């Protein structure tokens, strides 16, 4: 039986930096951070815009996804 090693993304400074960069950009456009949820597999941030849009950022190993009102708007891979 093979065991898989779970890598904790919360300890990865590069993934945290990528999220911070996107958060900074969105905040400069008027978004307000309302919640953050970090678990071992993903970093999640939830934002609201004064126009009513809800935005979610999900960072996993090698991928950052941007959802607006529940729909995937942008997805980028990084190494």
N, CA, C and O atoms as a CHARMM CRD file, in Angstrom:
* protein
*
  316
    1    1 UNK  N      0.83900  -1.16900   0.00000 PROA 1      0.00000
    2    1 UNK  CA     0.00000   0.00000   0.00000 PROA 1      0.00000
    3    1 UNK  C      0.89200   1.24300   0.00000 PROA 1      0.00000
    4    1 UNK  O      1.79900   1.36400   0.82300 PROA 1      0.00000
    5    2 UNK  N      0.63100   2.14900  -0.91400 PROA 2      0.00000
    6    2 UNK  CA     1.40500   3.39000  -0.98000 PROA 2      0.00000
    7    2 UNK  C      0.68100   4.48400  -0.22100 PROA 2      0.00000
    8    2 UNK  O     -0.54200   4.60300  -0.28600 PROA 2      0.00000
    9    3 UNK  N      1.43300   5.25500   0.47600 PROA 3      0.00000
   10    3 UNK  CA     0.82400   6.39700   1.15500 PROA 3      0.00000
   11    3 UNK  C      1.20500   7.66700   0.40800 PROA 3      0.00000
   12    3 UNK  O      2.29700   7.77100  -0.15200 PROA 3      0.00000
   13    4 UNK  N      0.30800   8.61000   0.40700 PROA 4      0.00000
   14    4 UNK  CA     0.58300   9.87500  -0.25200 PROA 4      0.00000
   15    4 UNK  C      0.86800  10.92400   0.80700 PROA 4      0.00000
   16    4 UNK  O      0.22000  10.97900   1.85200 PROA 4      0.00000
   17    5 UNK  N      1.83600  11.74000   0.51200 PROA 5      0.00000
   18    5 UNK  CA     2.21200  12.79400   1.44400 PROA 5      0.00000
   19    5 UNK  C      1.42300  14.04800   1.09700 PROA 5      0.00000
   20    5 UNK  O      1.45300  14.51600  -0.04100 PROA 5      0.00000
   21    6 UNK  N      0.73000  14.58000   2.06700 PROA 6      0.00000
   22    6 UNK  CA    -0.03500  15.79800   1.86400 PROA 6      0.00000
   23    6 UNK  C      0.86200  16.97900   2.18000 PROA 6      0.00000
   24    6 UNK  O      1.41800  17.07900   3.27300 PROA 6      0.00000
   25    7 UNK  N      0.99500  17.86300   1.21700 PROA 7      0.00000
   26    7 UNK  CA     1.81600  19.05400   1.40600 PROA 7      0.00000
   27    7 UNK  C      0.91100  20.18400   1.86100 PROA 7      0.00000
   28    7 UNK  O     -0.10500  20.46600   1.22500 PROA 7      0.00000
   29    8 UNK  N      1.27000  20.82200   2.94500 PROA 8      0.00000
   30    8 UNK  CA     0.46800  21.90600   3.50300 PROA 8      0.00000
   31    8 UNK  C      0.78300  23.20100   2.76000 PROA 8      0.00000
   32    8 UNK  O      1.89300  23.72300   2.86300 PROA 8      0.00000
   33    9 UNK  N     -0.18100  23.71400   2.02000 PROA 9      0.00000
   34    9 UNK  CA     0.01500  24.91900   1.22200 PROA 9      0.00000
   35    9 UNK  C      0.14600  26.16600   2.09700 PROA 9      0.00000
   36    9 UNK  O      0.68300  27.18100   1.65200 PROA 9      0.00000
   37   10 UNK  N     -0.33900  26.09500   3.33000 PROA 10     0.00000
   38   10 UNK  CA    -0.25700  27.26300   4.21900 PROA 10     0.00000
   39   10 UNK  C      1.18100  27.63300   4.55400 PROA 10     0.00000
   40   10 UNK  O      1.45100  28.75900   4.97300 PROA 10     0.00000
   41   11 UNK  N      2.10900  26.69200   4.37100 PROA 11     0.00000
   42   11 UNK  CA     3.52100  26.95300   4.65100 PROA 11     0.00000
   43   11 UNK  C      4.29100  27.42100   3.42400 PROA 11     0.00000
   44   11 UNK  O      5.49200  27.67700   3.51400 PROA 11     0.00000
   45   12 UNK  N      3.61900  27.53800   2.27500 PROA 12     0.00000
   46   12 UNK  CA     4.27600  27.92600   1.03100 PROA 12     0.00000
   47   12 UNK  C      4.19700  29.44300   0.84800 PROA 12     0.00000
   48   12 UNK  O      3.12900  29.98800   0.57100 PROA 12     0.00000
   49   13 UNK  N      5.32400  30.11100   1.00400 PROA 13     0.00000
   50   13 UNK  CA     5.33800  31.57600   0.92400 PROA 13     0.00000
   51   13 UNK  C      5.06100  32.07900  -0.49300 PROA 13     0.00000
   52   13 UNK  O      4.53300  33.17800  -0.66000 PROA 13     0.00000
   53   14 UNK  N      5.40900  31.29400  -1.51700 PROA 14     0.00000
   54   14 UNK  CA     5.16900  31.73000  -2.89300 PROA 14     0.00000
   55   14 UNK  C      3.66800  31.78100  -3.19800 PROA 14     0.00000
   56   14 UNK  O      3.19100  32.72200  -3.83300 PROA 14     0.00000
   57   15 UNK  N      2.93300  30.77100  -2.74300 PROA 15     0.00000
   58   15 UNK  CA     1.47800  30.77800  -2.95200 PROA 15     0.00000
   59   15 UNK  C      0.83100  31.93100  -2.19100 PROA 15     0.00000
   60   15 UNK  O     -0.08200  32.57900  -2.70300 PROA 15     0.00000
   61   16 UNK  N      1.29100  32.18200  -0.99300 PROA 16     0.00000
   62   16 UNK  CA     0.76800  33.31100  -0.20300 PROA 16     0.00000
   63   16 UNK  C      1.07200  34.63800  -0.89300 PROA 16     0.00000
   64   16 UNK  O      0.24100  35.54700  -0.88300 PROA 16     0.00000
   65   17 UNK  N      2.25400  34.75400  -1.49100 PROA 17     0.00000
   66   17 UNK  CA     2.62300  35.97500  -2.20900 PROA 17     0.00000
   67   17 UNK  C      1.74200  36.17300  -3.43500 PROA 17     0.00000
   68   17 UNK  O      1.34000  37.29900  -3.72800 PROA 17     0.00000
   69   18 UNK  N      1.43600  35.09500  -4.15600 PROA 18     0.00000
   70   18 UNK  CA     0.56500  35.19300  -5.33200 PROA 18     0.00000
   71   18 UNK  C     -0.83200  35.66800  -4.93300 PROA 18     0.00000
   72   18 UNK  O     -1.43000  36.49700  -5.61900 PROA 18     0.00000
   73   19 UNK  N     -1.34700  35.14000  -3.82300 PROA 19     0.00000
   74   19 UNK  CA    -2.66700  35.58100  -3.35700 PROA 19     0.00000
   75   19 UNK  C     -2.62600  37.03600  -2.94300 PROA 19     0.00000
   76   19 UNK  O     -3.54500  37.79100  -3.26300 PROA 19     0.00000
   77   20 UNK  N     -1.58600  37.44800  -2.24100 PROA 20     0.00000
   78   20 UNK  CA    -1.47600  38.83100  -1.79200 PROA 20     0.00000
   79   20 UNK  C     -1.42900  39.79800  -2.97300 PROA 20     0.00000
   80   20 UNK  O     -1.98300  40.89500  -2.90500 PROA 20     0.00000
   81   21 UNK  N     -0.77200  39.39300  -4.04400 PROA 21     0.00000
   82   21 UNK  CA    -0.68100  40.23400  -5.22900 PROA 21     0.00000
   83   21 UNK  C     -2.06200  40.45100  -5.86000 PROA 21     0.00000
   84   21 UNK  O     -2.40500  41.57100  -6.23800 PROA 21     0.00000
   85   22 UNK  N     -2.84200  39.38700  -5.97000 PROA 22     0.00000
   86   22 UNK  CA    -4.18600  39.50800  -6.54000 PROA 22     0.00000
   87   22 UNK  C     -5.09400  40.30200  -5.60400 PROA 22     0.00000
   88   22 UNK  O     -5.87200  41.14000  -6.05900 PROA 22     0.00000
   89   23 UNK  N     -4.99900  40.04100  -4.29500 PROA 23     0.00000
   90   23 UNK  CA    -5.79900  40.78400  -3.32900 PROA 23     0.00000
   91   23 UNK  C     -5.50500  42.27700  -3.39600 PROA 23     0.00000
   92   23 UNK  O     -6.42500  43.09300  -3.35700 PROA 23     0.00000
   93   24 UNK  N     -4.24500  42.63400  -3.49500 PROA 24     0.00000
   94   24 UNK  CA    -3.85500  44.03800  -3.57600 PROA 24     0.00000
   95   24 UNK  C     -4.47000  44.70300  -4.80000 PROA 24     0.00000
   96   24 UNK  O     -4.97400  45.82300  -4.72300 PROA 24     0.00000
   97   25 UNK  N     -4.42300  44.00600  -5.92200 PROA 25     0.00000
   98   25 UNK  CA    -4.99300  44.53800  -7.15100 PROA 25     0.00000
   99   25 UNK  C     -6.50300  44.75100  -7.02400 PROA 25     0.00000
  100   25 UNK  O     -7.02500  45.79000  -7.42800 PROA 25     0.00000
  101   26 UNK  N     -7.19100  43.77100  -6.46700 PROA 26     0.00000
  102   26 UNK  CA    -8.64200  43.88400  -6.32200 PROA 26     0.00000
  103   26 UNK  C     -9.03300  44.95900  -5.30700 PROA 26     0.00000
  104   26 UNK  O    -10.02500  45.66100  -5.50200 PROA 26     0.00000
  105   27 UNK  N     -8.26400  45.09200  -4.23300 PROA 27     0.00000
  106   27 UNK  CA    -8.56800  46.11500  -3.24000 PROA 27     0.00000
  107   27 UNK  C     -8.38000  47.51300  -3.81400 PROA 27     0.00000
  108   27 UNK  O     -9.09900  48.43700  -3.43400 PROA 27     0.00000
  109   28 UNK  N     -7.42800  47.68000  -4.71900 PROA 28     0.00000
  110   28 UNK  CA    -7.23600  48.98800  -5.33600 PROA 28     0.00000
  111   28 UNK  C     -8.41100  49.33600  -6.25700 PROA 28     0.00000
  112   28 UNK  O     -8.62700  50.50600  -6.57300 PROA 28     0.00000
  113   29 UNK  N     -9.16900  48.31600  -6.68800 PROA 29     0.00000
  114   29 UNK  CA   -10.35300  48.54100  -7.51700 PROA 29     0.00000
  115   29 UNK  C    -11.61800  48.72800  -6.68400 PROA 29     0.00000
  116   29 UNK  O    -12.69700  48.93000  -7.24100 PROA 29     0.00000
  117   30 UNK  N    -11.50000  48.66300  -5.34900 PROA 30     0.00000
  118   30 UNK  CA   -12.64100  48.90500  -4.47800 PROA 30     0.00000
  119   30 UNK  C    -13.19200  47.70100  -3.76300 PROA 30     0.00000
  120   30 UNK  O    -14.12600  47.84100  -2.97400 PROA 30     0.00000
  121   31 UNK  N    -12.65600  46.51900  -4.00400 PROA 31     0.00000
  122   31 UNK  CA   -13.12700  45.31800  -3.32300 PROA 31     0.00000
  123   31 UNK  C    -12.75800  45.36600  -1.84500 PROA 31     0.00000
  124   31 UNK  O    -11.74700  45.95400  -1.46100 PROA 31     0.00000
  125   32 UNK  N    -13.59000  44.74200  -1.02900 PROA 32     0.00000
  126   32 UNK  CA   -13.37400  44.67800   0.41500 PROA 32     0.00000
  127   32 UNK  C    -13.24600  43.21000   0.81100 PROA 32     0.00000
  128   32 UNK  O    -14.11100  42.40000   0.48000 PROA 32     0.00000
  129   33 UNK  N    -12.17700  42.86700   1.51200 PROA 33     0.00000
  130   33 UNK  CA   -11.97100  41.49000   1.96600 PROA 33     0.00000
  131   33 UNK  C    -12.92200  41.23400   3.13300 PROA 33     0.00000
  132   33 UNK  O    -12.90100  41.95800   4.12800 PROA 33     0.00000
  133   34 UNK  N    -13.75900  40.19700   3.00400 PROA 34     0.00000
  134   34 UNK  CA   -14.71200  39.88800   4.06000 PROA 34     0.00000
  135   34 UNK  C    -14.35700  38.60700   4.80800 PROA 34     0.00000
  136   34 UNK  O    -14.78300  38.42100   5.94800 PROA 34     0.00000
  137   35 UNK  N    -13.58300  37.72400   4.18400 PROA 35     0.00000
  138   35 UNK  CA   -13.21800  36.47600   4.87200 PROA 35     0.00000
  139   35 UNK  C    -12.00700  35.84600   4.21000 PROA 35     0.00000
  140   35 UNK  O    -11.72000  36.07000   3.03400 PROA 35     0.00000
  141   36 UNK  N    -11.30100  35.04300   5.01400 PROA 36     0.00000
  142   36 UNK  CA   -10.17600  34.23700   4.54400 PROA 36     0.00000
  143   36 UNK  C    -10.32200  32.86700   5.15500 PROA 36     0.00000
  144   36 UNK  O    -10.64400  32.72800   6.33500 PROA 36     0.00000
  145   37 UNK  N    -10.08300  31.85500   4.34200 PROA 37     0.00000
  146   37 UNK  CA   -10.13100  30.49000   4.84400 PROA 37     0.00000
  147   37 UNK  C     -8.96600  29.72800   4.24000 PROA 37     0.00000
  148   37 UNK  O     -8.90600  29.52300   3.02800 PROA 37     0.00000
  149   38 UNK  N     -8.04800  29.31400   5.08800 PROA 38     0.00000
  150   38 UNK  CA    -6.86900  28.57500   4.65000 PROA 38     0.00000
  151   38 UNK  C     -6.94900  27.15900   5.21200 PROA 38     0.00000
  152   38 UNK  O     -7.09200  26.96500   6.41900 PROA 38     0.00000
  153   39 UNK  N     -6.85500  26.18700   4.33400 PROA 39     0.00000
  154   39 UNK  CA    -6.76100  24.79900   4.77300 PROA 39     0.00000
  155   39 UNK  C     -5.52000  24.19100   4.12400 PROA 39     0.00000
  156   39 UNK  O     -4.88800  24.85600   3.30400 PROA 39     0.00000
  157   40 UNK  N     -5.15200  22.97200   4.45200 PROA 40     0.00000
  158   40 UNK  CA    -3.91100  22.40200   3.92600 PROA 40     0.00000
  159   40 UNK  C     -3.84600  22.29800   2.40500 PROA 40     0.00000
  160   40 UNK  O     -2.74900  22.24000   1.84900 PROA 40     0.00000
  161   41 UNK  N     -4.97400  22.27300   1.72200 PROA 41     0.00000
  162   41 UNK  CA    -4.94900  22.08300   0.27800 PROA 41     0.00000
  163   41 UNK  C     -5.17000  23.36300  -0.53000 PROA 41     0.00000
  164   41 UNK  O     -4.85900  23.38600  -1.72100 PROA 41     0.00000
  165   42 UNK  N     -5.70100  24.43200   0.08500 PROA 42     0.00000
  166   42 UNK  CA    -5.99400  25.64700  -0.68100 PROA 42     0.00000
  167   42 UNK  C     -6.04900  26.87200   0.22800 PROA 42     0.00000
  168   42 UNK  O     -6.36600  26.78100   1.41400 PROA 42     0.00000
  169   43 UNK  N     -5.73100  28.01700  -0.36800 PROA 43     0.00000
  170   43 UNK  CA    -5.88200  29.31500   0.29100 PROA 43     0.00000
  171   43 UNK  C     -7.07700  29.99300  -0.37000 PROA 43     0.00000
  172   43 UNK  O     -7.11000  30.13900  -1.59200 PROA 43     0.00000
  173   44 UNK  N     -8.04900  30.40300   0.42200 PROA 44     0.00000
  174   44 UNK  CA    -9.25100  31.01600  -0.13300 PROA 44     0.00000
  175   44 UNK  C     -9.47100  32.39000   0.48400 PROA 44     0.00000
  176   44 UNK  O     -9.29900  32.58300   1.68800 PROA 44     0.00000
  177   45 UNK  N     -9.85700  33.34500  -0.36700 PROA 45     0.00000
  178   45 UNK  CA   -10.20700  34.68500   0.09100 PROA 45     0.00000
  179   45 UNK  C    -11.53700  35.06900  -0.53700 PROA 45     0.00000
  180   45 UNK  O    -11.79800  34.76900  -1.70200 PROA 45     0.00000
  181   46 UNK  N    -12.36900  35.73400   0.24500 PROA 46     0.00000
  182   46 UNK  CA   -13.68900  36.14600  -0.21500 PROA 46     0.00000
  183   46 UNK  C    -13.78300  37.66700  -0.11500 PROA 46     0.00000
  184   46 UNK  O    -13.43300  38.25700   0.90700 PROA 46     0.00000
  185   47 UNK  N    -14.26300  38.29100  -1.19600 PROA 47     0.00000
  186   47 UNK  CA   -14.33600  39.74500  -1.26700 PROA 47     0.00000
  187   47 UNK  C    -15.71900  40.18400  -1.73600 PROA 47     0.00000
  188   47 UNK  O    -16.45300  39.41300  -2.35300 PROA 47     0.00000
  189   48 UNK  N    -16.06400  41.44400  -1.43200 PROA 48     0.00000
  190   48 UNK  CA   -17.28100  42.06300  -1.93000 PROA 48     0.00000
  191   48 UNK  C    -16.90600  43.38600  -2.56400 PROA 48     0.00000
  192   48 UNK  O    -15.96200  44.05000  -2.13500 PROA 48     0.00000
  193   49 UNK  N    -17.64700  43.76000  -3.58200 PROA 49     0.00000
  194   49 UNK  CA   -17.45500  45.06100  -4.22400 PROA 49     0.00000
  195   49 UNK  C    -18.70200  45.88800  -3.93200 PROA 49     0.00000
  196   49 UNK  O    -19.79200  45.32900  -3.81500 PROA 49     0.00000
  197   50 UNK  N    -18.56500  47.20600  -3.81100 PROA 50     0.00000
  198   50 UNK  CA   -19.75000  48.03700  -3.53800 PROA 50     0.00000
  199   50 UNK  C    -20.87000  47.89500  -4.57700 PROA 50     0.00000
  200   50 UNK  O    -22.02400  48.19100  -4.26800 PROA 50     0.00000
  201   51 UNK  N    -20.55700  47.45200  -5.79600 PROA 51     0.00000
  202   51 UNK  CA   -21.59400  47.25400  -6.80300 PROA 51     0.00000
  203   51 UNK  C    -22.36000  45.95000  -6.60700 PROA 51     0.00000
  204   51 UNK  O    -23.28900  45.66700  -7.36300 PROA 51     0.00000
  205   52 UNK  N    -21.98800  45.14500  -5.60200 PROA 52     0.00000
  206   52 UNK  CA   -22.70600  43.92100  -5.27400 PROA 52     0.00000
  207   52 UNK  C    -22.02500  42.64300  -5.70400 PROA 52     0.00000
  208   52 UNK  O    -22.46700  41.56200  -5.31400 PROA 52     0.00000
  209   53 UNK  N    -20.96700  42.72000  -6.49100 PROA 53     0.00000
  210   53 UNK  CA   -20.27000  41.51700  -6.93000 PROA 53     0.00000
  211   53 UNK  C    -19.58600  40.81800  -5.76400 PROA 53     0.00000
  212   53 UNK  O    -19.01800  41.46200  -4.88100 PROA 53     0.00000
  213   54 UNK  N    -19.64900  39.48700  -5.77500 PROA 54     0.00000
  214   54 UNK  CA   -18.93400  38.66000  -4.79800 PROA 54     0.00000
  215   54 UNK  C    -17.78800  37.98600  -5.52200 PROA 54     0.00000
  216   54 UNK  O    -17.99000  37.37800  -6.57300 PROA 54     0.00000
  217   55 UNK  N    -16.60000  38.08300  -4.97900 PROA 55     0.00000
  218   55 UNK  CA   -15.41100  37.53400  -5.61600 PROA 55     0.00000
  219   55 UNK  C    -14.74300  36.53900  -4.67700 PROA 55     0.00000
  220   55 UNK  O    -14.65500  36.76900  -3.47100 PROA 55     0.00000
  221   56 UNK  N    -14.27300  35.42800  -5.24700 PROA 56     0.00000
  222   56 UNK  CA   -13.54900  34.41700  -4.47000 PROA 56     0.00000
  223   56 UNK  C    -12.24500  34.12500  -5.18800 PROA 56     0.00000
  224   56 UNK  O    -12.22400  33.94500  -6.40600 PROA 56     0.00000
  225   57 UNK  N    -11.16200  34.07800  -4.43200 PROA 57     0.00000
  226   57 UNK  CA    -9.84900  33.72200  -4.95200 PROA 57     0.00000
  227   57 UNK  C     -9.46300  32.39200  -4.30800 PROA 57     0.00000
  228   57 UNK  O     -9.52100  32.24300  -3.08700 PROA 57     0.00000
  229   58 UNK  N     -9.07100  31.43200  -5.13900 PROA 58     0.00000
  230   58 UNK  CA    -8.64000  30.12000  -4.64500 PROA 58     0.00000
  231   58 UNK  C     -7.24100  29.84700  -5.18100 PROA 58     0.00000
  232   58 UNK  O     -7.02200  29.81300  -6.39200 PROA 58     0.00000
  233   59 UNK  N     -6.29100  29.65200  -4.26000 PROA 59     0.00000
  234   59 UNK  CA    -4.91300  29.34600  -4.64300 PROA 59     0.00000
  235   59 UNK  C     -4.59800  27.92800  -4.18500 PROA 59     0.00000
  236   59 UNK  O     -4.71300  27.60600  -3.00200 PROA 59     0.00000
  237   60 UNK  N     -4.19700  27.07900  -5.14100 PROA 60     0.00000
  238   60 UNK  CA    -3.72000  25.74400  -4.84100 PROA 60     0.00000
  239   60 UNK  C     -2.30200  25.64800  -5.40400 PROA 60     0.00000
  240   60 UNK  O     -1.81700  26.59600  -6.02100 PROA 60     0.00000
  241   61 UNK  N     -1.64100  24.51800  -5.19600 PROA 61     0.00000
  242   61 UNK  CA    -0.28700  24.38900  -5.72400 PROA 61     0.00000
  243   61 UNK  C     -0.31800  24.49700  -7.24300 PROA 61     0.00000
  244   61 UNK  O     -0.89100  23.64400  -7.92200 PROA 61     0.00000
  245   62 UNK  N      0.29600  25.53800  -7.76800 PROA 62     0.00000
  246   62 UNK  CA     0.41600  25.69700  -9.20500 PROA 62     0.00000
  247   62 UNK  C     -0.75600  26.35000  -9.90200 PROA 62     0.00000
  248   62 UNK  O     -0.72200  26.48700 -11.12500 PROA 62     0.00000
  249   63 UNK  N     -1.79300  26.76100  -9.18800 PROA 63     0.00000
  250   63 UNK  CA    -2.96700  27.32000  -9.84500 PROA 63     0.00000
  251   63 UNK  C     -3.62200  28.38900  -8.97100 PROA 63     0.00000
  252   63 UNK  O     -3.72800  28.23300  -7.75400 PROA 63     0.00000
  253   64 UNK  N     -4.05800  29.46900  -9.60600 PROA 64     0.00000
  254   64 UNK  CA    -4.84200  30.49600  -8.93300 PROA 64     0.00000
  255   64 UNK  C     -6.09400  30.73300  -9.76300 PROA 64     0.00000
  256   64 UNK  O     -6.01700  30.93100 -10.97500 PROA 64     0.00000
  257   65 UNK  N     -7.24600  30.71200  -9.10500 PROA 65     0.00000
  258   65 UNK  CA    -8.53200  30.84900  -9.78600 PROA 65     0.00000
  259   65 UNK  C     -9.28900  32.02600  -9.20100 PROA 65     0.00000
  260   65 UNK  O     -9.26300  32.25800  -7.99200 PROA 65     0.00000
  261   66 UNK  N     -9.96800  32.77000 -10.07300 PROA 66     0.00000
  262   66 UNK  CA   -10.74900  33.93800  -9.67600 PROA 66     0.00000
  263   66 UNK  C    -12.19600  33.70000 -10.09200 PROA 66     0.00000
  264   66 UNK  O    -12.49700  33.52900 -11.27300 PROA 66     0.00000
  265   67 UNK  N    -13.08300  33.69200  -9.10500 PROA 67     0.00000
  266   67 UNK  CA   -14.50600  33.50000  -9.35700 PROA 67     0.00000
  267   67 UNK  C    -15.23200  34.79900  -9.03700 PROA 67     0.00000
  268   67 UNK  O    -14.97700  35.41800  -8.00400 PROA 67     0.00000
  269   68 UNK  N    -16.13100  35.21000  -9.91400 PROA 68     0.00000
  270   68 UNK  CA   -16.96900  36.38100  -9.67400 PROA 68     0.00000
  271   68 UNK  C    -18.41500  35.91600  -9.74100 PROA 68     0.00000
  272   68 UNK  O    -18.86200  35.37900 -10.75500 PROA 68     0.00000
  273   69 UNK  N    -19.14000  36.12900  -8.65000 PROA 69     0.00000
  274   69 UNK  CA   -20.53300  35.69700  -8.52600 PROA 69     0.00000
  275   69 UNK  C    -20.69700  34.21100  -8.85100 PROA 69     0.00000
  276   69 UNK  O    -21.67300  33.80800  -9.48300 PROA 69     0.00000
  277   70 UNK  N    -19.73300  33.40700  -8.41000 PROA 70     0.00000
  278   70 UNK  CA   -19.80300  31.96300  -8.55400 PROA 70     0.00000
  279   70 UNK  C    -19.34600  31.40800  -9.89200 PROA 70     0.00000
  280   70 UNK  O    -19.34100  30.19200 -10.08200 PROA 70     0.00000
  281   71 UNK  N    -18.96500  32.26900 -10.82000 PROA 71     0.00000
  282   71 UNK  CA   -18.52400  31.81300 -12.14200 PROA 71     0.00000
  283   71 UNK  C    -17.02900  32.04000 -12.29500 PROA 71     0.00000
  284   71 UNK  O    -16.50700  33.09000 -11.91900 PROA 71     0.00000
  285   72 UNK  N    -16.34800  31.05000 -12.84900 PROA 72     0.00000
  286   72 UNK  CA   -14.91500  31.15600 -13.07700 PROA 72     0.00000
  287   72 UNK  C    -14.64500  32.23500 -14.11800 PROA 72     0.00000
  288   72 UNK  O    -15.11100  32.13600 -15.25300 PROA 72     0.00000
  289   73 UNK  N    -13.89700  33.26300 -13.73500 PROA 73     0.00000
  290   73 UNK  CA   -13.56800  34.35700 -14.65400 PROA 73     0.00000
  291   73 UNK  C    -12.14600  34.26100 -15.17600 PROA 73     0.00000
  292   73 UNK  O    -11.87400  34.61700 -16.32200 PROA 73     0.00000
  293   74 UNK  N    -11.22600  33.77400 -14.32300 PROA 74     0.00000
  294   74 UNK  CA    -9.83100  33.71500 -14.72900 PROA 74     0.00000
  295   74 UNK  C     -9.14800  32.58800 -13.97100 PROA 74     0.00000
  296   74 UNK  O     -9.37900  32.38500 -12.77900 PROA 74     0.00000
  297   75 UNK  N     -8.30700  31.86500 -14.68700 PROA 75     0.00000
  298   75 UNK  CA    -7.51700  30.81300 -14.05200 PROA 75     0.00000
  299   75 UNK  C     -6.11800  30.87200 -14.62900 PROA 75     0.00000
  300   75 UNK  O     -5.93400  30.95100 -15.84300 PROA 75     0.00000
  301   76 UNK  N     -5.14600  30.83200 -13.75400 PROA 76     0.00000
  302   76 UNK  CA    -3.74600  30.95900 -14.17600 PROA 76     0.00000
  303   76 UNK  C     -2.93900  29.87300 -13.47000 PROA 76     0.00000
  304   76 UNK  O     -3.14500  29.58300 -12.29100 PROA 76     0.00000
  305   77 UNK  N     -2.02000  29.28600 -14.22000 PROA 77     0.00000
  306   77 UNK  CA    -1.10500  28.32200 -13.62800 PROA 77     0.00000
  307   77 UNK  C      0.24500  28.97600 -13.42600 PROA 77     0.00000
  308   77 UNK  O      0.64200  29.85700 -14.18800 PROA 77     0.00000
  309   78 UNK  N      0.94100  28.54200 -12.40100 PROA 78     0.00000
  310   78 UNK  CA     2.28400  29.05200 -12.12300 PROA 78     0.00000
  311   78 UNK  C      3.11600  27.91700 -11.56000 PROA 78     0.00000
  312   78 UNK  O      2.59000  26.91000 -11.08700 PROA 78     0.00000
  313   79 UNK  N      4.43100  28.10400 -11.62000 PROA 79     0.00000
  314   79 UNK  CA     5.33600  27.07100 -11.10200 PROA 79     0.00000
  315   79 UNK  C      6.23100  27.64200 -10.04300 PROA 79     0.00000
  316   79 UNK  O      7.06300  26.92700  -9.48600 PROA 79     0.00000
